[in-house]
Amino acid sequence: MDPLDTWDFSSPLMSLWINRFYVYLGFAFGISLWICFQIVIRKQLFIFKDKNSQKSVPKATGDLMKNGYISLQKKEVFVSGVKIFYGSQTGTAKGFATSLAEAVTSLDLPVAVINLKEYDPDDHLVEEVTSKNVCAFVVATYTDGRPTESAEWFCKWLEEASSDFRFGKTYLKGMRYAVFGLGNSAYASHFNKVGKNVDKWLWMLGAHRVVTRGEGDCDVAKSKHGSIEADFRAWKTKFLARLQTLQKGEKKPCDGNCKRGQCESSAEEEPFESTSEEESGTEDHQNLNSVVDVEDLGKIMNYVKKEKREKEQQEEKSSLVRNTVKNEASERRAMITPALREALTKQGYQLIGSHSGVKLCRWTKSMLRGRGGCYKHTFYGIESHRCMETTPSLACANKCVFCWRHHTNPVGTEWQWKMDQPEMILKEAIENHQNMIKQFKGVPGVKEERFEEGMMIKHCALSLVGEPIMYPEINRFLKLLHECKISSFLVTNAQFPVEIRNLKPVTQLYVSVDASTKDSLKKIDRPLFKDFWQRFLDSLKALAAKQQRTVYRLTLVKAWNVDELQAYAELVSLGNPDFIEVKGVTYCGESSASSLTMANVPWHEEVIHFVCDLVDLIPDYEIACEHEHSNCLLIAHKRFKIDSEWWTWIDYNRFQELVQEYEDSGGSATFSAKDYVAKTPHWALFGARERGFDPKDTRHQRKNKSKHISGC
C-alpha cells in the first residue's frame, strides 16, 4: 500500500504545513510593520520635546547643533551664589560692596560680603573653582598705588601665586570673577593700580572674568560718569545683567569677529583684559559653520539675521554713547557732585555754586559769647567774631594725613571744573555767613554788641579747605574782598609757585610747611604732583619775593616731623618769611583715611621746646606770641621788633588805604609789610601770664572736663 494514500491533503493542518513559508513571511512582515510604527511614534515624541526645550532655552540648544543632530542640555544650576570681597580704607569700597550685595539679593541668589582682611586665600580661594559662585572684588588703591591695609595680605598672596610655577596657569581655572577698582586719576602713575593688579593676577592663574573691570574715579572732572558713585552704578548694572545671563546658562553671543579663541571686539590692550566668557563665544561661531540638515537651514538663517540686527543696534547705541561722551567732555563738570554735596553739608558747610563753600568757625561762635578768640586774634589782632572762613576752591592738590575734613573734598592738580564768577561767590559767601550769624540772635551768652559787629564782616580767612589759589579768578576775588574793606588771609600748600608769583597783594599770605625733607613731605602731605618737592621749594622762593606779610605755617606731628630742626632752618632761609606759626596738630577724631592718633598730638610744652630749639638755629627770629589754647606759638622776624617792642598786629584800615592806592595806580604804588603794622598788646606776648588769652573775655571750661592743652 502506498504511504501517500494515508495522508489527507484536504485537512487544515496539512494546508498550513504545506504553505508554512507564506505564514512565516506574513509574521515577519507584521513584526516589521510594528517596529516601523514604533520608530515613527518615538521620533515624533522626540521632535515635540525638542521644540518645547527650544522655547525655554533657544540659544543653548541652537548653539549645540553638530552634524545634523541636536544635543539636549541637562537642566542644572549655573550660579550657586555670589561672594563679594572688599578692601577698603575710608569705607567707600565697603559701602559699594554692601550696595552690590543688596542688588544681588534681588536676583534670589545667596550672597556673602567678605572683608579681605578676614579671608585666607591660601585655604579658600581654590574652592571657588568648583563652587559655581561668581566672585566680585571691590578694591581701593591707597597711597603710592599700594593696596589698603585690609587687602594687603590678599594682594601679596595673589601676586606671589601668579608668578609661582607650583601654582600654574590653571590653578583657578573654573573660577568666575569680576573686579571694580576705586582710585583717583589725579594720581596718574598708579590710578586704580590695585584693581588692575587683582584682575591681572586672577587671570594669570586661570580664572575667568565675567564682566569688564570697572574703574571708579574720585576725580569728578575725569570720571566717566561724573563721580565715583556713578562709575560704580554703571558697572553694577553691567555686572547684574551679566549675572542674570549666567543664571540662565547662556554665554555672551559672539559678534562674528572671533579669531583664535578671542573676540576681537572685546580684546583690549593687555591680554588679561579679554574676558574668558567672551573667548568662549568662538565655539558658538564654529557651531554655525558645522554641517547641518537642510531642514534646519531656515532656523540657522533666522539666527544669523537676528545676530546681524542685534549687532547693528549695538553699533547704533555705541555711536550714540560716543557722541554723548564727546559732548559731555566739551562741557566741564561741576566740582561738587551730589554725594560730595551731601557729605560736606553734613559737616556744616554752606556750599556756594559748583566749587565754593563757607562755614562758621568755632572761634567765631566763641568770641560772640565773649569766651575768647582764635590765635589770629592773639597774633595779628583779628576780631574772630567778624571773620568769615571760606574758600573759592574746595579742591586740593594734597591728601594730608591730618586733613581736618577727612578727605571729603575733591583733589586735582589743575583747574578742570566749571567755574563760577567771583562776584557771585563773594555775594553768596557773605549772605550765607550772615545767615549763620543770625542764628545766634537770642542765644544765651551771646553779647549783643558783638552780634551786631558779627553781621559786618571785616576779615576773610581763605583757609577753610582745599587750595584757594587754584581758583583761576583768585586775583579778582581778592580785589572784590578789598573793595568791601575785608582783609584777606590766604593759605596755600606750596604746590603752585607760578600762582604765588602772580598773586596780587593780600593782607597776609601763608604757606603750609608741613615737613622739611622730601620723604617726610611725601609721607605727611601725600601730594598729587610727581615733582612735588621742586614745586615746594619754588613756592618758598616765590614767597620770598613778596612785599606784603608772609607766614610759614608749621604743623607738628609727633613722631613724624619734629626731629628735622636743621632742615626747617634751611627752609626758613630759603623763603625768608615775616612770621612762622608753629602749631601742634589737631586730632579731629578717628578716620580710616589716616593713621593719625592722639599719640601724634604734641603737648604744648613740647611745642615750646621745639620752637626754642628752632629759634636757636635762625638768629634773625625770636618767639613773639603764644596762644596756649590753640597749642600754637608765633616766631617773628626781628624787623617787627621796634624799640624792643613787638609790632605783629595789623593796622587793617591802613592796609585798605594802601591796597586801594595800589589798585588806583595800576600796581605801581607798592607797599611793604612794615607799612601796616600795629603794636602787639602785652597779654598776647610769649611769657605773659594770660598765655595769649584776651583779658577782655572770660575763659570757659567745660563742666566735668579736665583741662587739656593739646590743641584739640
XYZ file of C-alpha atoms in Angstrom:
712
model
C 0.000 0.000 0.000
C 1.322 3.403 -0.963
C 2.134 5.629 2.161
C 0.834 8.713 0.479
C -2.572 7.164 0.442
C -2.760 7.557 4.201
C -2.357 11.443 4.018
C -5.406 13.620 3.866
C -4.358 16.677 1.869
C -7.683 18.344 2.424
C -7.152 18.827 6.203
C -6.331 22.391 7.545
C -3.204 21.312 9.320
C -1.810 19.836 6.228
C -2.596 23.055 4.333
C -0.732 25.113 6.902
C 2.212 22.818 6.743
C 2.369 22.884 3.005
C 2.051 26.743 2.977
C 4.238 27.366 6.016
C 6.661 29.581 4.060
C 3.940 32.105 3.353
C 2.911 32.063 7.032
C 6.461 32.852 8.131
C 6.646 35.651 5.610
C 3.409 37.170 6.920
C 4.622 37.103 10.515
C 7.893 38.766 9.544
C 6.071 41.475 7.620
C 3.772 42.176 10.549
C 6.616 42.451 13.044
C 8.494 44.767 10.693
C 5.429 46.968 10.308
C 5.045 47.173 14.103
C 8.693 48.143 14.557
C 8.393 50.878 11.931
C 5.291 52.226 13.614
C 7.075 52.400 16.983
C 10.033 54.225 15.432
C 7.774 56.838 13.857
C 5.915 57.421 17.135
C 9.133 57.798 19.121
C 10.594 60.178 16.545
C 7.524 62.424 16.693
C 7.705 62.496 20.508
C 11.420 63.381 20.347
C 10.752 66.302 17.970
C 7.912 67.568 20.188
C 10.148 67.577 23.279
C 12.914 69.285 21.334
C 10.612 72.125 20.265
C 9.497 72.683 23.868
C 13.100 72.805 25.080
C 13.980 75.283 22.334
C 11.271 77.631 23.601
C 12.771 77.666 27.104
C 16.461 77.771 26.130
C 16.667 78.798 22.463
C 20.339 79.785 22.416
C 21.562 76.833 24.412
C 20.104 74.258 22.014
C 20.601 76.276 18.846
C 24.283 76.622 19.544
C 24.751 72.895 20.106
C 23.835 71.712 16.580
C 26.517 69.460 15.110
C 26.386 67.110 12.070
C 22.616 67.332 11.775
C 21.840 66.264 15.337
C 20.614 68.227 18.346
C 22.044 67.506 21.795
C 19.819 68.366 24.731
C 21.352 70.116 27.735
C 20.532 68.874 31.158
C 18.983 71.380 33.490
C 21.411 72.456 36.179
C 22.324 75.331 38.492
C 24.749 77.635 36.723
C 25.291 80.167 39.532
C 25.066 78.919 43.095
C 25.760 82.281 44.718
C 27.856 85.463 44.751
C 30.758 86.312 47.034
C 31.702 89.968 47.277
C 35.187 90.715 48.598
C 36.217 94.249 49.519
C 39.389 96.051 50.535
C 38.578 99.481 51.937
C 40.441 102.308 53.664
C 37.883 105.090 54.006
C 34.791 102.892 53.875
C 33.790 103.664 50.280
C 34.645 100.209 48.929
C 32.793 98.604 51.830
C 29.744 100.730 51.055
C 29.876 99.723 47.402
C 30.182 96.050 48.376
C 27.098 96.337 50.593
C 25.164 98.080 47.831
C 26.119 95.367 45.352
C 25.052 92.672 47.810
C 21.595 94.246 48.150
C 21.228 94.305 44.373
C 22.332 90.664 44.002
C 19.852 89.594 46.682
C 17.051 90.875 44.451
C 18.041 88.180 41.932
C 17.244 85.466 44.512
C 20.883 84.472 44.784
C 22.744 83.727 48.022
C 25.318 86.452 48.668
C 28.183 86.910 51.113
C 30.132 90.116 51.769
C 33.687 89.382 52.902
C 36.392 91.701 54.233
C 39.659 90.661 52.580
C 41.374 91.224 55.907
C 39.452 88.253 57.309
C 39.920 85.987 54.276
C 42.700 83.444 53.801
C 43.206 82.894 50.052
C 45.700 80.101 50.679
C 42.976 77.930 52.177
C 39.787 79.037 50.499
C 40.322 80.683 47.106
C 40.771 77.408 45.224
C 37.349 76.310 46.480
C 35.787 78.809 44.074
C 36.946 76.695 41.129
C 34.166 74.161 41.687
C 31.711 76.162 43.800
C 29.847 77.706 40.830
C 29.982 81.026 42.689
C 30.731 84.330 40.999
C 33.317 86.308 42.962
C 33.264 90.111 42.839
C 36.252 92.093 44.120
C 35.752 95.737 45.130
C 39.210 97.073 45.945
C 40.622 100.549 46.527
C 44.063 101.888 45.671
C 45.778 103.678 48.548
C 48.931 105.804 48.840
C 51.583 105.248 46.136
C 49.488 102.606 44.411
C 49.546 100.237 47.369
C 46.534 98.188 48.465
C 44.618 99.217 51.550
C 45.669 97.702 54.839
C 42.771 95.252 54.795
C 43.659 93.937 51.317
C 47.433 93.951 51.715
C 47.876 90.259 52.544
C 45.417 89.075 49.887
C 47.201 91.082 47.173
C 50.614 89.907 48.322
C 49.498 86.265 48.235
C 47.841 86.668 44.835
C 50.893 88.338 43.315
C 53.238 85.625 44.565
C 50.904 82.829 43.459
C 50.580 84.272 39.947
C 54.344 84.108 39.448
C 54.905 80.794 41.264
C 55.313 77.828 38.861
C 53.947 75.487 41.529
C 50.507 77.032 41.129
C 50.494 77.141 37.355
C 48.244 78.860 34.848
C 45.260 76.617 35.572
C 45.214 76.848 39.356
C 41.970 78.863 39.370
C 40.552 77.532 36.102
C 36.800 77.394 36.526
C 36.593 80.310 38.953
C 34.488 83.215 37.690
C 35.211 86.730 38.866
C 34.678 90.453 38.328
C 36.695 93.417 39.605
C 35.758 97.003 40.424
C 38.619 99.284 41.406
C 38.484 102.582 43.287
C 41.114 105.228 42.644
C 41.851 108.813 41.723
C 43.119 109.683 38.246
C 44.864 112.710 39.724
C 47.487 110.155 40.790
C 48.025 109.208 37.140
C 51.037 106.955 37.665
C 49.122 104.498 39.845
C 45.466 105.145 39.079
C 43.446 102.064 40.085
C 46.648 100.056 40.267
C 45.299 97.598 42.832
C 42.171 96.826 40.805
C 44.249 96.277 37.679
C 46.676 94.016 39.517
C 43.983 91.864 41.135
C 42.357 91.481 37.721
C 45.689 90.538 36.112
C 46.774 88.087 38.790
C 43.450 86.228 38.814
C 43.593 85.975 35.030
C 47.165 84.673 35.155
C 46.007 81.899 37.489
C 43.362 80.791 35.015
C 40.236 82.413 36.451
C 37.510 83.557 34.042
C 36.403 87.200 34.049
C 32.644 87.539 33.537
C 32.480 91.296 33.003
C 34.959 94.008 32.092
C 36.831 95.531 35.011
C 35.210 98.679 36.388
C 37.291 101.700 37.356
C 35.841 104.264 39.733
C 37.429 107.710 39.695
C 37.268 110.139 42.628
C 38.290 112.938 40.262
C 34.879 114.225 39.187
C 36.358 116.065 36.202
C 37.812 112.900 34.680
C 35.306 110.356 35.952
C 33.497 108.729 33.019
C 30.125 109.167 34.677
C 30.711 112.291 36.765
C 31.581 110.743 40.129
C 32.941 107.533 41.604
C 29.443 106.637 42.791
C 28.106 106.980 39.240
C 31.026 104.910 37.917
C 30.105 102.148 40.335
C 26.418 102.266 39.463
C 27.237 101.880 35.760
C 29.495 98.889 36.432
C 26.968 97.364 38.839
C 24.297 97.472 36.141
C 26.576 95.584 33.746
C 27.518 93.064 36.410
C 23.897 92.332 37.342
C 22.905 91.931 33.698
C 25.767 89.509 33.167
C 24.818 87.639 36.320
C 21.284 87.139 35.039
C 22.682 85.782 31.791
C 24.920 83.363 33.651
C 21.987 82.192 35.754
C 20.274 81.026 32.575
C 23.372 79.179 31.443
C 23.763 81.471 28.469
C 27.020 82.629 27.000
C 27.566 86.084 25.653
C 26.844 85.975 21.905
C 29.870 86.411 19.699
C 29.958 89.331 17.265
C 31.320 87.146 14.485
C 34.862 88.506 14.588
C 36.372 85.717 16.632
C 39.928 84.751 15.896
C 41.926 82.029 17.587
C 39.686 81.808 20.598
C 39.479 85.521 21.303
C 36.769 88.012 20.446
C 38.482 90.900 18.711
C 35.595 93.128 19.644
C 36.371 92.709 23.317
C 40.128 92.310 23.252
C 41.926 95.178 24.928
C 45.480 96.353 25.145
C 46.554 93.879 27.799
C 45.893 90.155 27.291
C 44.169 89.733 30.635
C 41.585 92.336 29.611
C 39.798 89.931 27.242
C 37.220 88.075 29.308
C 37.180 84.313 29.368
C 33.431 84.267 28.854
C 33.840 86.311 25.693
C 36.535 83.964 24.463
C 34.127 81.039 24.750
C 31.991 82.660 22.050
C 34.311 81.103 19.465
C 32.659 77.750 19.954
C 29.300 79.251 19.116
C 30.636 80.707 15.895
C 32.239 77.457 14.883
C 28.992 75.616 15.509
C 27.271 77.774 12.908
C 29.875 76.713 10.355
C 29.434 72.978 11.085
C 27.328 70.650 8.892
C 23.569 70.904 9.457
C 20.493 69.279 7.980
C 18.765 71.093 5.111
C 15.535 71.195 7.120
C 17.353 73.149 9.854
C 18.894 75.668 7.443
C 15.958 78.045 7.840
C 16.438 78.170 11.587
C 20.134 78.875 11.156
C 19.450 81.713 8.689
C 16.973 83.274 11.106
C 19.570 83.055 13.861
C 22.187 84.754 11.656
C 19.753 87.527 10.673
C 18.855 88.086 14.313
C 22.524 88.351 15.263
C 23.083 90.838 12.437
C 20.190 93.027 13.611
C 21.465 92.941 17.198
C 24.960 93.898 16.025
C 23.616 96.874 14.029
C 21.576 98.017 17.033
C 24.633 97.700 19.261
C 26.697 99.784 16.844
C 23.986 102.457 16.875
C 23.996 102.532 20.684
C 27.803 102.686 20.770
C 27.794 105.595 18.352
C 25.217 107.401 20.489
C 27.270 106.807 23.647
C 30.439 108.091 21.945
C 28.658 111.265 20.835
C 27.222 111.760 24.328
C 30.634 111.328 25.956
C 32.140 113.740 23.439
C 29.504 116.371 24.215
C 29.991 115.883 27.970
C 33.743 116.244 27.577
C 33.264 119.594 25.854
C 31.358 120.854 28.898
C 33.253 120.961 32.172
C 31.637 119.252 35.125
C 30.752 120.743 38.464
C 33.291 120.101 41.220
C 30.576 119.396 43.781
C 28.833 116.114 42.992
C 25.557 115.152 44.732
C 27.413 112.716 47.003
C 30.050 115.326 47.853
C 27.368 117.920 48.496
C 25.653 115.575 50.920
C 28.905 114.776 52.774
C 30.002 118.414 53.098
C 26.542 119.624 54.080
C 26.545 117.123 56.943
C 29.802 118.691 58.119
C 28.164 122.112 58.339
C 29.303 123.650 55.054
C 27.157 126.166 53.245
C 28.024 125.337 49.634
C 28.189 128.055 47.020
C 27.733 127.403 43.318
C 29.691 124.466 41.964
C 33.040 124.712 43.787
C 32.956 127.082 46.770
C 31.886 126.969 50.383
C 31.659 128.846 53.659
C 31.455 127.620 57.235
C 31.182 129.209 60.657
C 34.384 128.811 62.666
C 34.072 127.648 66.272
C 36.164 130.657 67.323
C 33.579 132.962 65.730
C 30.950 131.384 67.963
C 33.273 131.602 70.946
C 34.000 135.300 70.537
C 30.324 136.108 70.006
C 29.851 134.801 73.550
C 32.876 136.610 74.949
C 34.770 133.367 75.508
C 37.937 134.294 73.632
C 39.210 134.497 70.076
C 41.446 132.345 67.896
C 45.233 132.524 67.695
C 44.947 135.020 64.786
C 43.273 137.380 67.221
C 46.212 136.980 69.600
C 48.942 137.170 66.941
C 47.514 139.705 64.456
C 44.507 141.418 66.034
C 41.775 139.727 64.004
C 38.303 140.112 65.507
C 37.256 136.457 65.383
C 33.532 137.201 65.533
C 33.879 139.316 62.378
C 35.890 136.763 60.427
C 34.398 134.775 57.534
C 36.019 131.428 56.790
C 35.538 130.492 53.142
C 37.169 129.101 50.021
C 36.596 129.616 46.290
C 38.012 126.130 45.621
C 37.135 123.023 47.593
C 39.710 121.048 45.599
C 43.209 120.430 46.910
C 46.472 119.061 45.488
C 47.365 117.164 48.684
C 45.762 114.493 50.862
C 47.408 115.350 54.179
C 47.292 112.802 56.977
C 45.952 115.432 59.370
C 43.298 116.775 56.994
C 40.552 118.039 59.298
C 37.952 117.358 56.579
C 38.843 113.642 56.412
C 39.441 113.953 52.641
C 35.817 114.523 51.749
C 36.850 117.353 49.414
C 37.956 116.650 45.801
C 41.586 116.678 44.687
C 43.318 117.769 41.492
C 46.493 119.256 40.079
C 44.825 121.843 37.840
C 41.507 123.574 37.391
C 39.293 121.272 35.311
C 35.780 122.047 36.506
C 33.050 124.535 35.742
C 33.966 127.972 37.050
C 31.683 130.364 38.901
C 32.237 134.100 38.789
C 33.937 135.713 41.825
C 31.153 138.297 42.241
C 28.591 135.538 42.762
C 30.876 133.600 45.107
C 31.573 136.597 47.353
C 27.940 137.726 47.385
C 26.648 134.307 48.417
C 29.514 133.736 50.860
C 28.640 136.932 52.721
C 24.911 136.141 52.679
C 25.448 132.591 53.951
C 27.848 133.749 56.659
C 25.407 136.426 57.857
C 22.558 133.909 57.885
C 24.622 131.629 60.124
C 25.402 134.555 62.439
C 21.682 135.405 62.619
C 21.019 132.004 64.123
C 22.849 133.160 67.265
C 20.473 136.015 67.954
C 18.981 135.464 71.380
C 21.247 132.516 72.174
C 22.218 132.610 75.883
C 25.643 134.187 76.417
C 25.872 135.930 73.033
C 26.828 139.575 73.541
C 24.527 141.973 71.741
C 27.262 144.362 70.603
C 29.350 141.514 69.216
C 26.343 140.070 67.448
C 25.836 143.416 65.684
C 29.543 143.586 64.814
C 29.478 139.989 63.590
C 26.986 140.949 60.893
C 29.621 143.307 59.464
C 32.411 141.108 58.066
C 35.891 142.590 58.412
C 38.189 139.624 57.746
C 38.198 136.683 55.371
C 40.240 133.570 56.093
C 40.734 131.734 52.797
C 41.749 128.594 54.624
C 38.523 126.657 55.033
C 39.515 123.668 52.932
C 41.131 122.982 49.582
C 43.543 125.183 47.659
C 42.085 128.694 47.117
C 44.962 129.729 44.868
C 43.843 127.086 42.304
C 40.787 129.200 41.508
C 41.606 130.900 38.168
C 39.953 134.174 39.220
C 41.586 134.373 42.650
C 43.003 137.856 41.985
C 39.581 139.221 41.035
C 38.126 137.603 44.139
C 40.785 139.265 46.342
C 40.148 142.625 44.715
C 36.425 142.297 45.451
C 37.201 141.481 49.103
C 39.367 144.587 49.462
C 36.734 146.763 47.779
C 34.357 145.599 50.520
C 37.011 146.594 53.120
C 37.524 142.952 54.073
C 41.085 141.851 54.869
C 42.458 138.702 53.233
C 44.339 135.826 54.848
C 45.169 133.304 52.132
C 46.662 129.861 52.800
C 48.393 127.740 50.155
C 50.013 124.305 50.349
C 53.171 125.274 48.456
C 52.455 123.361 45.249
C 51.635 126.275 42.925
C 54.719 128.521 42.629
C 53.560 130.283 39.445
C 50.256 131.239 41.028
C 52.072 132.559 44.097
C 54.269 134.762 41.914
C 51.221 136.076 40.022
C 49.204 136.730 43.174
C 48.233 140.339 43.873
C 48.751 141.828 47.364
C 46.906 140.138 50.219
C 46.804 141.162 53.845
C 48.770 138.072 54.810
C 49.959 135.145 52.694
C 50.505 131.735 54.305
C 52.457 128.744 53.054
C 51.992 125.411 54.814
C 55.377 123.885 55.612
C 54.318 120.514 56.958
C 57.720 118.849 56.638
C 61.292 119.812 55.881
C 62.509 116.869 53.796
C 61.260 115.273 50.604
C 60.484 111.934 52.225
C 58.595 113.327 55.195
C 56.632 115.753 52.998
C 55.531 112.877 50.779
C 54.572 110.869 53.846
C 52.602 113.647 55.563
C 51.081 115.707 52.730
C 50.728 112.876 50.197
C 50.898 115.330 47.257
C 49.488 114.572 43.820
C 52.298 116.175 41.827
C 55.233 113.976 40.846
C 57.580 116.957 41.131
C 56.061 117.966 44.449
C 59.397 118.698 46.149
C 60.637 121.071 43.463
C 57.262 122.802 43.471
C 57.508 123.092 47.235
C 60.950 124.735 47.064
C 59.913 127.038 44.209
C 56.859 128.134 46.197
C 59.065 129.160 49.123
C 61.323 131.124 46.772
C 58.260 132.840 45.288
C 57.145 133.732 48.814
C 60.481 135.453 49.476
C 59.798 137.867 46.616
C 56.508 139.070 48.121
C 56.488 142.516 49.727
C 53.424 142.029 51.907
C 53.246 139.937 55.076
C 54.263 136.301 54.632
C 53.942 133.377 57.030
C 55.253 129.826 57.276
C 52.713 127.583 58.949
C 54.311 124.544 60.601
C 52.082 121.749 61.856
C 53.912 119.461 64.271
C 53.034 115.777 64.167
C 54.817 113.881 66.907
C 56.963 111.010 65.617
C 56.587 112.316 62.069
C 58.248 115.709 61.601
C 59.504 117.061 64.932
C 63.098 115.884 64.568
C 64.079 117.845 61.459
C 65.193 121.121 63.029
C 68.206 121.819 60.833
C 66.224 121.131 57.671
C 63.491 123.513 58.861
C 66.110 126.197 59.474
C 67.352 125.842 55.893
C 63.816 126.241 54.548
C 63.386 129.419 56.605
C 66.451 130.943 54.948
C 65.013 129.992 51.555
C 61.662 131.752 51.926
C 62.636 134.427 54.477
C 59.081 134.722 55.889
C 57.989 137.553 58.166
C 56.439 135.125 60.633
C 56.455 131.418 61.452
C 53.429 129.868 63.118
C 54.206 126.597 64.889
C 51.162 124.617 65.899
C 50.636 121.156 67.320
C 48.499 119.010 65.043
C 44.822 118.949 65.941
C 43.346 115.486 66.284
C 39.954 115.531 64.601
C 38.832 112.052 65.510
C 39.430 108.613 64.100
C 39.462 108.434 60.322
C 40.019 105.441 58.069
C 41.726 107.836 55.666
C 44.563 108.488 58.112
C 46.572 106.606 60.713
C 46.827 109.691 62.938
C 46.023 109.149 66.621
C 46.152 111.181 69.830
C 49.665 109.834 70.333
C 50.767 112.074 67.438
C 49.495 115.241 69.128
C 52.311 117.060 70.969
C 51.728 118.698 74.338
C 52.002 122.465 74.463
C 55.253 122.267 76.380
C 56.663 120.016 73.655
C 55.739 122.629 71.042
C 57.501 125.302 73.122
C 60.594 123.110 73.336
C 60.618 122.627 69.552
C 60.204 126.364 68.925
C 63.033 127.263 71.293
C 65.367 124.804 69.557
C 64.365 126.115 66.126
C 64.910 129.761 67.090
C 68.438 128.890 68.182
C 69.135 127.898 64.557
C 67.618 131.029 62.942
C 69.299 134.068 64.543
C 67.106 136.650 62.735
C 63.981 135.416 64.517
C 62.575 135.349 68.046
C 59.489 133.973 69.786
C 56.906 136.768 69.828
C 53.476 135.423 70.810
C 51.698 132.452 72.285
C 48.161 131.077 72.209
C 48.082 128.234 74.669
C 44.510 127.162 73.948
C 45.351 126.514 70.265
C 48.686 124.906 71.158
C 50.355 127.486 68.948
C 53.328 129.896 69.059
C 54.446 132.705 66.768
C 58.050 133.239 65.712
C 58.593 136.695 64.222
C 61.428 138.299 62.293
C 63.338 140.830 64.363
C 62.421 143.637 61.960
C 58.995 143.604 63.621
C 60.572 144.269 66.996
C 60.708 148.071 67.035
C 62.347 149.792 70.020
C 62.287 146.489 71.909
C 58.509 146.110 71.371
C 56.738 143.679 69.113
C 54.566 145.003 66.285
C 52.983 141.809 64.957
C 49.424 143.147 64.852
C 47.919 144.622 61.690
C 46.554 148.103 61.073
C 43.656 146.941 58.900
C 42.422 150.408 57.981
C 45.896 151.358 56.831
C 46.120 148.200 54.731
C 42.852 149.054 52.961
C 44.245 152.513 52.138
C 47.470 151.040 50.776
C 45.821 148.370 48.656
C 43.412 150.968 47.235
C 46.371 153.142 46.224
C 47.965 150.086 44.643
C 44.861 149.372 42.556
C 44.368 153.024 41.579
C 47.975 153.273 40.382
C 47.730 150.109 38.324
C 50.171 148.324 40.601
C 52.939 150.940 40.649
C 52.270 152.168 44.201
C 53.757 149.211 46.031
C 53.945 148.818 49.791
C 55.596 146.502 52.289
C 54.643 144.548 55.396
C 56.025 147.210 57.757
C 53.724 149.841 56.257
C 50.639 148.481 58.040
C 51.878 147.128 61.362
C 50.317 147.716 64.770
C 51.677 147.226 68.264
C 51.103 143.848 69.910
C 49.337 144.041 73.301
C 51.186 142.714 76.343
C 48.750 139.860 77.021
C 49.494 138.357 73.591
C 53.255 138.133 74.075
C 55.133 134.943 74.814
C 55.730 134.604 78.536
C 52.726 136.730 79.561
C 50.572 135.469 82.409
C 47.489 135.317 80.124
C 49.302 132.965 77.704
C 47.522 134.534 74.741
C 44.014 134.779 76.145
C 42.413 138.230 75.753
C 41.591 139.529 79.292
C 38.502 141.274 77.899
C 36.928 137.845 77.543
C 36.171 135.100 80.045
C 37.876 131.738 79.789
C 35.260 128.983 79.640
C 35.998 125.471 80.906
C 33.657 122.623 80.074
C 31.969 121.018 83.042
C 33.334 117.642 84.109
C 36.179 118.061 81.660
C 39.753 118.225 82.795
C 41.779 120.985 81.277
C 43.990 119.912 78.385
C 46.445 121.869 76.316
C 46.833 119.552 73.346
C 45.096 121.933 70.977
C 42.262 119.524 70.252
